[in-house]
Amino acid sequence: ITFGSFNNLAKINDRVIDVWCRILKKVPESKLFVKNPSLTDPDTRERYLEKFKQSGIEKERVNLIGHTPTRNEHLLLYRNIDIALDTFPYNGTTTTCEALWMGVPVIALCGKYHAARVGASLLTAVDRCEWVAYSEDEYVNKAVELAEDSILLESNRMEQRNRMKASSLLDSKGFVTSLENEYQRIWEDAHK
């Protein structure tokens, strides 16, 4: 199993690394794939490898990738990931949508503020509430349980894009209709 994250490196704090290492320790022979343009810099890569080592994960289990020249190359790298791990307390947005679009499930930790609830919001919109955790322990358990379900991982890879297309997340017409209705209601309330 390969876990992964393409989130902004600034979101990958020591607490996130600690929790990710707990997951890696519970899933034997699993690896972590992290991609971010900042990791093109050798010193930055070494600094992050050292952080994982301090949390008990040897560098052979962590693959840090930097910049890719094209968007297509970037998206194709999702083939190397079985399960995406969202960052916290600042969740991913674009990276969560990319992972889902490429058929990769995302485990997200729901927090108290907007930036910490984006993952939960996106997963709810694509009817994947089962991947939302409300504590670090639950986040770890959900990632481990999903890693143990190879049948679900395979079927998800095949059907997630169609599921996403059919979801409220990509229902732009429905969104605009709801927004227009709300504007109409507000206008009517203002003119009573």
Coordinates of C-alpha atoms in Angstrom, one line a residue:
I1 CA 0.0 0.0 0.0
T2 CA 1.2 3.5 -0.8
F3 CA -0.2 6.4 1.0
G4 CA 0.3 9.8 -0.5
S5 CA -0.1 13.6 -0.3
F6 CA 0.4 16.3 -3.0
N7 CA -0.5 19.1 -0.6
N8 CA 1.4 22.3 0.0
L9 CA 4.5 21.5 2.0
A10 CA 3.6 24.2 4.5
K11 CA 0.6 22.1 5.5
I12 CA 2.7 19.1 6.3
N13 CA 3.6 20.0 9.9
D14 CA 5.2 17.9 12.6
R15 CA 1.8 16.7 13.9
V16 CA 0.7 15.5 10.5
I17 CA 4.0 13.7 10.0
D18 CA 3.6 12.0 13.4
V19 CA 0.1 10.8 12.5
W20 CA 1.2 9.6 9.1
C21 CA 4.0 7.7 10.7
R22 CA 1.5 6.0 13.0
I23 CA -0.3 4.8 9.9
L24 CA 2.8 3.6 8.3
K25 CA 3.8 1.6 11.4
K26 CA 0.4 -0.1 11.5
V27 CA 0.4 -1.1 7.8
P28 CA 3.5 -3.3 7.3
E29 CA 5.6 -2.6 4.2
S30 CA 3.5 0.5 3.3
K31 CA 5.1 3.5 1.8
L32 CA 4.4 7.2 1.7
F33 CA 4.6 9.3 -1.5
V34 CA 4.8 13.1 -1.0
K35 CA 4.9 15.4 -4.0
N36 CA 5.4 19.2 -3.9
P37 CA 7.5 21.5 -6.0
S38 CA 9.5 22.6 -2.9
L39 CA 10.9 19.0 -2.6
T40 CA 12.9 19.7 -5.8
D41 CA 15.4 21.3 -3.4
P42 CA 17.7 18.6 -2.0
D43 CA 18.1 20.3 1.4
T44 CA 14.3 20.5 1.8
R45 CA 14.0 16.8 0.9
E46 CA 16.6 15.8 3.4
R47 CA 15.0 17.9 6.1
Y48 CA 11.6 16.2 5.6
L49 CA 13.2 12.7 5.4
E50 CA 14.9 13.5 8.8
K51 CA 11.5 14.4 10.3
F52 CA 10.1 11.1 9.2
K53 CA 13.1 9.3 10.6
Q54 CA 12.7 11.1 14.0
S55 CA 9.1 9.7 14.0
G56 CA 10.4 6.2 13.4
I57 CA 10.0 5.7 9.6
E58 CA 13.2 5.0 7.6
K59 CA 13.8 7.0 4.5
E60 CA 13.4 3.9 2.2
R61 CA 9.6 4.0 3.0
V62 CA 9.2 7.7 2.1
N63 CA 9.3 8.9 -1.5
L64 CA 9.6 12.7 -1.9
I65 CA 9.1 14.1 -5.4
G66 CA 9.5 17.7 -6.5
H67 CA 8.3 19.6 -9.5
T68 CA 6.8 17.9 -12.6
P69 CA 7.0 19.9 -15.8
T70 CA 3.4 19.3 -16.9
R71 CA -0.1 19.0 -15.4
N72 CA -0.6 15.7 -17.1
E73 CA 2.6 14.3 -15.5
H74 CA 1.4 15.6 -12.1
L75 CA -1.9 13.9 -12.4
L76 CA -0.4 10.6 -13.7
L77 CA 1.6 10.4 -10.4
Y78 CA -1.7 9.6 -8.7
R79 CA -1.3 6.1 -10.2
N80 CA 1.4 5.6 -7.6
I81 CA -1.0 6.2 -4.7
D82 CA -3.5 3.8 -3.2
I83 CA -4.8 6.2 -0.5
A84 CA -4.4 10.0 -0.2
L85 CA -3.9 11.4 3.3
D86 CA -5.2 14.9 3.7
T87 CA -3.3 17.5 5.8
F88 CA -4.6 19.1 9.0
P89 CA -5.5 21.4 10.5
Y90 CA -5.4 23.0 7.0
N91 CA -7.0 20.6 4.6
G92 CA -6.4 20.3 0.9
T93 CA -8.9 21.5 -1.7
T94 CA -7.5 21.1 -5.2
T95 CA -5.4 18.1 -4.1
T96 CA -8.5 16.4 -2.6
C97 CA -10.4 16.9 -5.8
E98 CA -7.5 15.8 -8.0
A99 CA -7.1 12.6 -5.9
L100 CA -10.8 11.8 -6.1
W101 CA -10.9 12.5 -9.8
M102 CA -8.0 10.1 -10.3
G103 CA -9.8 7.4 -8.3
V104 CA -7.8 7.7 -5.1
P105 CA -9.7 7.7 -1.8
V106 CA -8.9 10.6 0.6
I107 CA -8.8 10.3 4.4
A108 CA -9.6 13.7 5.9
L109 CA -9.6 15.0 9.5
C110 CA -12.5 17.4 10.1
G111 CA -11.6 20.3 12.4
K112 CA -13.5 23.3 13.8
Y113 CA -12.7 26.0 11.3
H114 CA -13.3 26.5 7.5
A115 CA -9.8 25.5 6.5
A116 CA -10.0 22.4 8.6
R117 CA -13.4 21.4 7.3
V118 CA -12.8 21.6 3.5
G119 CA -11.9 17.9 3.3
A120 CA -15.1 16.9 5.1
S121 CA -17.1 19.2 2.9
L122 CA -15.7 17.8 -0.3
L123 CA -16.0 14.2 0.8
T124 CA -19.6 14.8 1.9
A125 CA -20.4 16.3 -1.5
V126 CA -19.2 13.1 -3.3
D127 CA -21.0 10.9 -0.8
R128 CA -17.8 9.6 0.9
C129 CA -18.5 10.5 4.5
E130 CA -17.0 7.2 5.6
W131 CA -13.5 8.7 4.8
V132 CA -14.0 11.7 7.2
A133 CA -12.4 11.3 10.6
Y134 CA -13.2 13.5 13.7
S135 CA -10.1 12.6 15.7
E136 CA -6.5 11.7 15.0
D137 CA -7.1 8.1 16.2
E138 CA -10.1 7.8 13.9
Y139 CA -8.0 9.2 11.0
V140 CA -5.4 6.5 11.6
N141 CA -8.0 3.8 11.9
K142 CA -9.8 4.8 8.8
A143 CA -6.5 4.8 6.8
V144 CA -5.5 1.4 8.2
E145 CA -8.9 -0.2 7.5
L146 CA -9.0 1.1 4.0
A147 CA -5.5 -0.1 3.4
E148 CA -6.7 -3.6 4.4
D149 CA -9.6 -3.6 1.8
S150 CA -7.9 -4.2 -1.5
I151 CA -11.3 -5.0 -3.2
L152 CA -12.7 -1.6 -2.2
L153 CA -9.5 0.2 -3.3
E154 CA -9.7 -1.5 -6.7
S155 CA -13.4 -0.8 -7.3
N156 CA -13.0 2.8 -6.1
R157 CA -10.2 3.3 -8.6
M158 CA -12.6 2.2 -11.4
E159 CA -15.8 4.1 -10.3
Q160 CA -14.8 7.2 -8.3
R161 CA -14.6 9.5 -11.3
N162 CA -18.1 8.6 -12.5
R163 CA -19.3 8.9 -8.9
M164 CA -17.7 12.4 -8.7
K165 CA -19.3 13.5 -12.0
A166 CA -22.8 12.5 -10.6
S167 CA -22.2 14.2 -7.3
S168 CA -23.4 17.6 -6.1
L169 CA -19.8 18.7 -6.1
L170 CA -19.9 18.9 -9.9
D171 CA -23.5 19.8 -10.3
S172 CA -22.9 23.4 -11.5
K173 CA -26.4 23.7 -12.9
G174 CA -28.0 22.7 -9.6
F175 CA -25.7 25.0 -7.7
V176 CA -26.5 28.0 -9.9
T177 CA -30.3 27.2 -9.6
S178 CA -30.0 27.0 -5.8
L179 CA -28.0 30.3 -5.7
E180 CA -30.5 32.1 -8.0
N181 CA -33.4 30.9 -5.8
E182 CA -31.6 32.2 -2.7
Y183 CA -31.0 35.5 -4.4
Q184 CA -34.7 35.7 -5.3
R185 CA -35.7 34.8 -1.7
I186 CA -33.4 37.5 -0.3
W187 CA -34.7 40.1 -2.8
E188 CA -38.3 39.2 -1.9
D189 CA -37.6 39.4 1.8
A190 CA -36.0 42.8 1.4
H191 CA -39.0 44.2 -0.5
K192 CA -41.8 43.1 1.9

